[in-house]
XYZ file of C-alpha atoms in Angstrom:
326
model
C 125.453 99.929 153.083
C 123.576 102.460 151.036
C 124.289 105.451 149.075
C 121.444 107.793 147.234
C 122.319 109.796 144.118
C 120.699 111.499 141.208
C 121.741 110.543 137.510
C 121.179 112.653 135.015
C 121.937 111.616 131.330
C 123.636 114.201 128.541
C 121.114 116.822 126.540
C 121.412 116.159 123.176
C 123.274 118.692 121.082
C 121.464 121.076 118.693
C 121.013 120.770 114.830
C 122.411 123.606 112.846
C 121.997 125.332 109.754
C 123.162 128.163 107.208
C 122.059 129.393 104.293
C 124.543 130.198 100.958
C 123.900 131.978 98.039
C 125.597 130.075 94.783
C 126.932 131.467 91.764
C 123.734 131.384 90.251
C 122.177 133.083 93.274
C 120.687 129.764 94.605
C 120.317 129.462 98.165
C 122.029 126.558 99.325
C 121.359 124.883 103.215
C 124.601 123.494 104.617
C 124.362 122.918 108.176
C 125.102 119.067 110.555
C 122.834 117.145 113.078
C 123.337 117.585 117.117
C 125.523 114.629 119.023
C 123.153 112.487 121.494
C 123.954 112.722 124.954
C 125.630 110.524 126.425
C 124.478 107.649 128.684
C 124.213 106.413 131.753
C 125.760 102.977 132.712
C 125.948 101.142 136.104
C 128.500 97.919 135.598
C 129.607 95.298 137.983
C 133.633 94.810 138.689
C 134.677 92.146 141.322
C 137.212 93.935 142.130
C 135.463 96.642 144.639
C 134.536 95.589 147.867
C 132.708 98.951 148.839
C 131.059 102.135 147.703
C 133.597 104.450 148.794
C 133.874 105.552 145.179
C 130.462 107.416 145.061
C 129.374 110.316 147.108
C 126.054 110.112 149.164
C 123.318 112.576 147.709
C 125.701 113.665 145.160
C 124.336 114.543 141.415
C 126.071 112.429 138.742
C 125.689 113.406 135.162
C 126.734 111.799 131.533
C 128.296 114.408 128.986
C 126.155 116.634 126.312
C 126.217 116.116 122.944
C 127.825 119.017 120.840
C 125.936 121.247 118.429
C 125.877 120.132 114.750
C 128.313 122.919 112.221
C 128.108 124.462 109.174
C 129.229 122.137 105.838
C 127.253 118.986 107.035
C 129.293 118.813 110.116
C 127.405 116.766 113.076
C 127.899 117.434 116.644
C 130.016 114.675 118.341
C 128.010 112.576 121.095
C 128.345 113.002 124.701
C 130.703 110.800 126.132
C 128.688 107.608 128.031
C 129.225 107.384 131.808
C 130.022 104.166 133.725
C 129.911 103.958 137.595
C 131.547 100.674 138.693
C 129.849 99.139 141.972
C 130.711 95.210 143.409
C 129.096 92.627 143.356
C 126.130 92.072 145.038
C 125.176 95.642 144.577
C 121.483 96.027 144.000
C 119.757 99.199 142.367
C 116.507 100.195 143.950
C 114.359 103.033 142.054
C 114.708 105.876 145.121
C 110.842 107.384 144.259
C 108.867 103.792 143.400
C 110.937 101.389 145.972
C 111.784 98.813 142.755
C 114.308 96.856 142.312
C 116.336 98.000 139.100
C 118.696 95.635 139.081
C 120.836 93.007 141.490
C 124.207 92.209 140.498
C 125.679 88.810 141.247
C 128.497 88.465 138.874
C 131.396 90.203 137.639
C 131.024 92.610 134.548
C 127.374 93.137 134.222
C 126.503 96.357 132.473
C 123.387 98.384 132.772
C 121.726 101.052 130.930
C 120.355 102.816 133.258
C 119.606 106.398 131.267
C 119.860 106.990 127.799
C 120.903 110.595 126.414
C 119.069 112.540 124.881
C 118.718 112.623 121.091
C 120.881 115.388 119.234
C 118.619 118.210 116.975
C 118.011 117.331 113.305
C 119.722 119.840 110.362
C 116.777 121.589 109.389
C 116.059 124.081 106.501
C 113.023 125.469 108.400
C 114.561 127.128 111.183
C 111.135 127.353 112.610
C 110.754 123.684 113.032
C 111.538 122.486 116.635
C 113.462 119.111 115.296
C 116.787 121.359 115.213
C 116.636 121.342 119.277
C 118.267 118.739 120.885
C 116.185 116.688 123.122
C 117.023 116.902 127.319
C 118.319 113.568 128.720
C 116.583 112.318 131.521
C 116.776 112.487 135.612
C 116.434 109.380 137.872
C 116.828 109.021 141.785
C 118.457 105.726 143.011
C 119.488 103.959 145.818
C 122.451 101.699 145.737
C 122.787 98.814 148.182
C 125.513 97.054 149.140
C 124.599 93.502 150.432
C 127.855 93.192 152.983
C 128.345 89.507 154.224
C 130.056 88.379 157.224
C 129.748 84.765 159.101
C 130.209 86.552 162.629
C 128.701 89.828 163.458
C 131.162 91.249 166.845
C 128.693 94.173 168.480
C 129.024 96.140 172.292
C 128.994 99.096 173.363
C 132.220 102.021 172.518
C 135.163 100.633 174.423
C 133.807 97.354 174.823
C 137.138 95.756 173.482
C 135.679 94.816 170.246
C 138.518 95.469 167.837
C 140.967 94.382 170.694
C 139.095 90.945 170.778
C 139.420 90.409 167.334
C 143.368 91.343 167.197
C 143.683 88.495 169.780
C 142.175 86.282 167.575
C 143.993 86.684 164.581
C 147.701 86.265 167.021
C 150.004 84.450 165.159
C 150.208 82.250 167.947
C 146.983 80.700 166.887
C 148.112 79.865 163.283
C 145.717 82.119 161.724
C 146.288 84.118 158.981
C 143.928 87.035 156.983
C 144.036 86.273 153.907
C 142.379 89.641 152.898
C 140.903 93.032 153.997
C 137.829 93.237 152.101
C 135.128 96.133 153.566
C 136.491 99.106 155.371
C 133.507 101.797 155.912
C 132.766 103.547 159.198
C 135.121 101.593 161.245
C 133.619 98.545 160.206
C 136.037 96.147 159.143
C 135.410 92.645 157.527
C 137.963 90.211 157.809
C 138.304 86.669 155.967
C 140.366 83.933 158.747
C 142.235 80.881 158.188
C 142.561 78.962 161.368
C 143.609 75.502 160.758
C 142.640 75.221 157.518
C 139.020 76.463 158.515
C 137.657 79.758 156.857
C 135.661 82.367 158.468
C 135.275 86.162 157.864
C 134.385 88.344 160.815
C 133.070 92.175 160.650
C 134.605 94.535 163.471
C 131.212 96.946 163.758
C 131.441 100.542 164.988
C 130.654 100.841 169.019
C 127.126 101.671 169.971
C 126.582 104.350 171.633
C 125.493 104.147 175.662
C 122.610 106.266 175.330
C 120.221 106.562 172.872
C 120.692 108.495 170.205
C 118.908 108.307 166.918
C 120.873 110.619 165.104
C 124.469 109.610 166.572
C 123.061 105.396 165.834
C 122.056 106.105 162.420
C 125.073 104.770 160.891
C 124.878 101.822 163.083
C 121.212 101.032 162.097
C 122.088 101.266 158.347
C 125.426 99.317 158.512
C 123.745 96.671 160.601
C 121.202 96.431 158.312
C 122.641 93.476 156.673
C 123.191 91.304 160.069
C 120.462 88.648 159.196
C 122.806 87.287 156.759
C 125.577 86.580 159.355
C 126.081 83.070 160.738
C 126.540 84.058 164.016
C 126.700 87.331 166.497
C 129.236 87.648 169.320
C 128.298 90.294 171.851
C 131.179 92.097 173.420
C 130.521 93.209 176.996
C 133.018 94.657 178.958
C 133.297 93.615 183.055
C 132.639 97.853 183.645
C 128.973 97.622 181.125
C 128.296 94.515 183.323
C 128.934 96.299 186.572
C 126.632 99.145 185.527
C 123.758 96.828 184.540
C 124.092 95.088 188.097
C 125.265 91.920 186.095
C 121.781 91.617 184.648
C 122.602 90.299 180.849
C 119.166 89.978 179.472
C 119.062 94.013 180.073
C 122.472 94.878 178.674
C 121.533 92.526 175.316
C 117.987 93.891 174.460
C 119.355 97.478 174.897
C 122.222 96.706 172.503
C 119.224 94.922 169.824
C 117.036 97.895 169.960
C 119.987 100.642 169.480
C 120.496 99.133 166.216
C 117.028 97.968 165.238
C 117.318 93.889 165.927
C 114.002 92.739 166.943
C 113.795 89.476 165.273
C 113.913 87.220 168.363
C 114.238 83.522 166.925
C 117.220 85.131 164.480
C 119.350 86.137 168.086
C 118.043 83.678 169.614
C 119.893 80.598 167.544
C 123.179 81.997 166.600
C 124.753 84.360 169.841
C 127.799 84.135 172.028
C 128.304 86.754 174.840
C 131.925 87.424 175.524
C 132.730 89.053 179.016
C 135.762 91.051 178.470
C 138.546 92.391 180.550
C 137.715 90.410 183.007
C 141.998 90.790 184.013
C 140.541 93.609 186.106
C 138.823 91.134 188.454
C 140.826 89.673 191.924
C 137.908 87.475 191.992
C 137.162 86.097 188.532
C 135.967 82.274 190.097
C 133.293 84.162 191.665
C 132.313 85.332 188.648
C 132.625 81.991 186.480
C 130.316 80.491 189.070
C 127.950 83.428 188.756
C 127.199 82.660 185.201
C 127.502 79.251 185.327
C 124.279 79.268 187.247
C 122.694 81.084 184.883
C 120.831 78.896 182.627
C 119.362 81.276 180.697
C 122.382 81.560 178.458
C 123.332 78.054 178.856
C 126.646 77.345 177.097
C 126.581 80.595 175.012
C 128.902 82.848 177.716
C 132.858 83.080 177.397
C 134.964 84.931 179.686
C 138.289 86.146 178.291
C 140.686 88.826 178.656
C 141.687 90.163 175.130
C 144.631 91.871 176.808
C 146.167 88.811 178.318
C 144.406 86.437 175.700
C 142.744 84.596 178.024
C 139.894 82.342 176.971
C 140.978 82.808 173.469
C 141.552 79.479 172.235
C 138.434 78.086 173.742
C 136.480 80.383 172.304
C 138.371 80.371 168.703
C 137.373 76.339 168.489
C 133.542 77.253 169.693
C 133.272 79.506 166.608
C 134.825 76.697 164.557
C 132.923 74.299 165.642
C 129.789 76.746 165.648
C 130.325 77.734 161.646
C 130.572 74.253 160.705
C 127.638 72.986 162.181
C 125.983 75.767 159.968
C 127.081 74.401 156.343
């Protein structure tokens, strides 16, 4: 997950001056320095599982420093800005492509602009040391590393979300022990099922036809899927239909909508589920069908989500799947 934005630190505050006349007809200079602007600050907190706190392309800015006063009065510095991000977050410089910073624990704090400095109290009015300084611009991108053992893609109303309720049925002793991503429909989800661990992401659908512009989101929420353990492709008995039952075709279209093209990274960690396959009179026609196929080998589950059929099997597949992966 990324978001872009544009930090800009406080200007510093100006210096300031005044000239008395004394009893004695003196002139006397009473005047105070500028604040600094304040600065910018990017900090870690474990408790933030997203960046739903910052607006994309938006233009964040620190406070200014105030202007110095009359009788030696300084300007007060701009208040300091902190924007909080998870863990995991990393900080890439938007214009140079470098890495500012990764976070990987909780409460890390980084100066990422400083303010500008405040104007000096001056007697020459003329000299430019009374101006406060400008703080400073920089463009970043902020990534959000989101992990997930198993990846669920398919196409819209593939049953995705409905094949992951069925898995989490009480009836399976499985519990969620927490919600921890929601962005975009995608949902990550972190399962006990007898006393085994696993979090699964619910990913939005993929659109039928190509799209760039409506798959964008998919190709940058995806982005992350190398670090999954394994990817379960939903594919509904109608998307099977339409591709005459030819699943080589229906999974390369689904890799190239959202940019997968690392072969050997599919190729060792996939399951295809055939959904909704309730709909079929003859679903042992079917079974046979792909048990001849050998191209998939042991990687295909039918199941109904509706009905919950196939669920179990395929619940102690991924268990026995993730653990082999440790």
């Amino acid at each position: 997950m990324n978001k872009i934005i544009i930090l800009k630190s406080g200007n510093g505050g100006n210096g300031y001056y005044k000239k008395y006349k004394n009893y004695k007809n003196n002139n006397i200079y009473k005047g105070g320095n500028g604040g600094n602007g304040g600065d910018i600050y990017i900090e870690s907190n474990k408790n933030l599982n997203n960046l739903n706190n910052i607006k994309n392309n938006s233009i964040i800015k620190s406070e200014n420093g105030k202007n110095g006063s009359s009788n030696k009065k300084n300007g007060k510095n701009g208040k300091d800005l902190i924007i909080y991000v998870p863990i995991k977050t990393i900080i890439i410089n938007f214009n140079t492509n470098e890495i500012i910073h990764k976070f990987i624990k909780d409460n890390e704090k980084i100066l990422i602009l400083k303010g500008g400095l405040g104007g000096k109290y001056n007697k020459n009015i003329n000299n430019c040391n009374y101006l406060g300084k400008n703080g400073f611009f920089i463009k970043i991108i902020l990534n959000l590393e989101i992990k997930s053992d198993i990846y669920v893609l398919g196409y819209s109303n593939s049953g995705k979300s409905s094949f992951i309720s069925s898995l989490i049925n009480k009836k399976n002793n499985i519990k969620i022990s927490n919600y921890i991503f929601s962005t975009n429909k995608n949902f990550i989800y972190n399962i006990k099922f007898y006393e085994f661990n696993f979090s699964i992401m619910d990913t939005p659908g993929i659109i039928n036809k190509l799209n760039k512009n409506k798959n964008k989101k998919n190709i940058e929420l995806l982005n992350n899927i190398k670090y999954s353990k394994l990817i379960i492709y939903i594919i509904d008995i109608y998307n099977l239909i339409s591709f005459n039952f030819n699943l080589n075709t229906i999974i390369k279209d689904i890799n190239n909508k959202i940019n997968i093209n690392n072969n050997k990274l599919i190729n060792e960690k996939y399951f295809i589920v055939i959904n909704k396959i309730d709909i079929l009179k003859n679903y042992f026609k079917i079974k046979i069908l792909f048990n001849k196929n050998n191209i998939y080998k042991n990687k295909i589950f039918l199941i109904s989500s509706k009905y919950r059929t196939g669920i179990n099997n395929i619940l102690y597949k991924i268990k026995e799947f993730l653990i082999k992966k440790k």
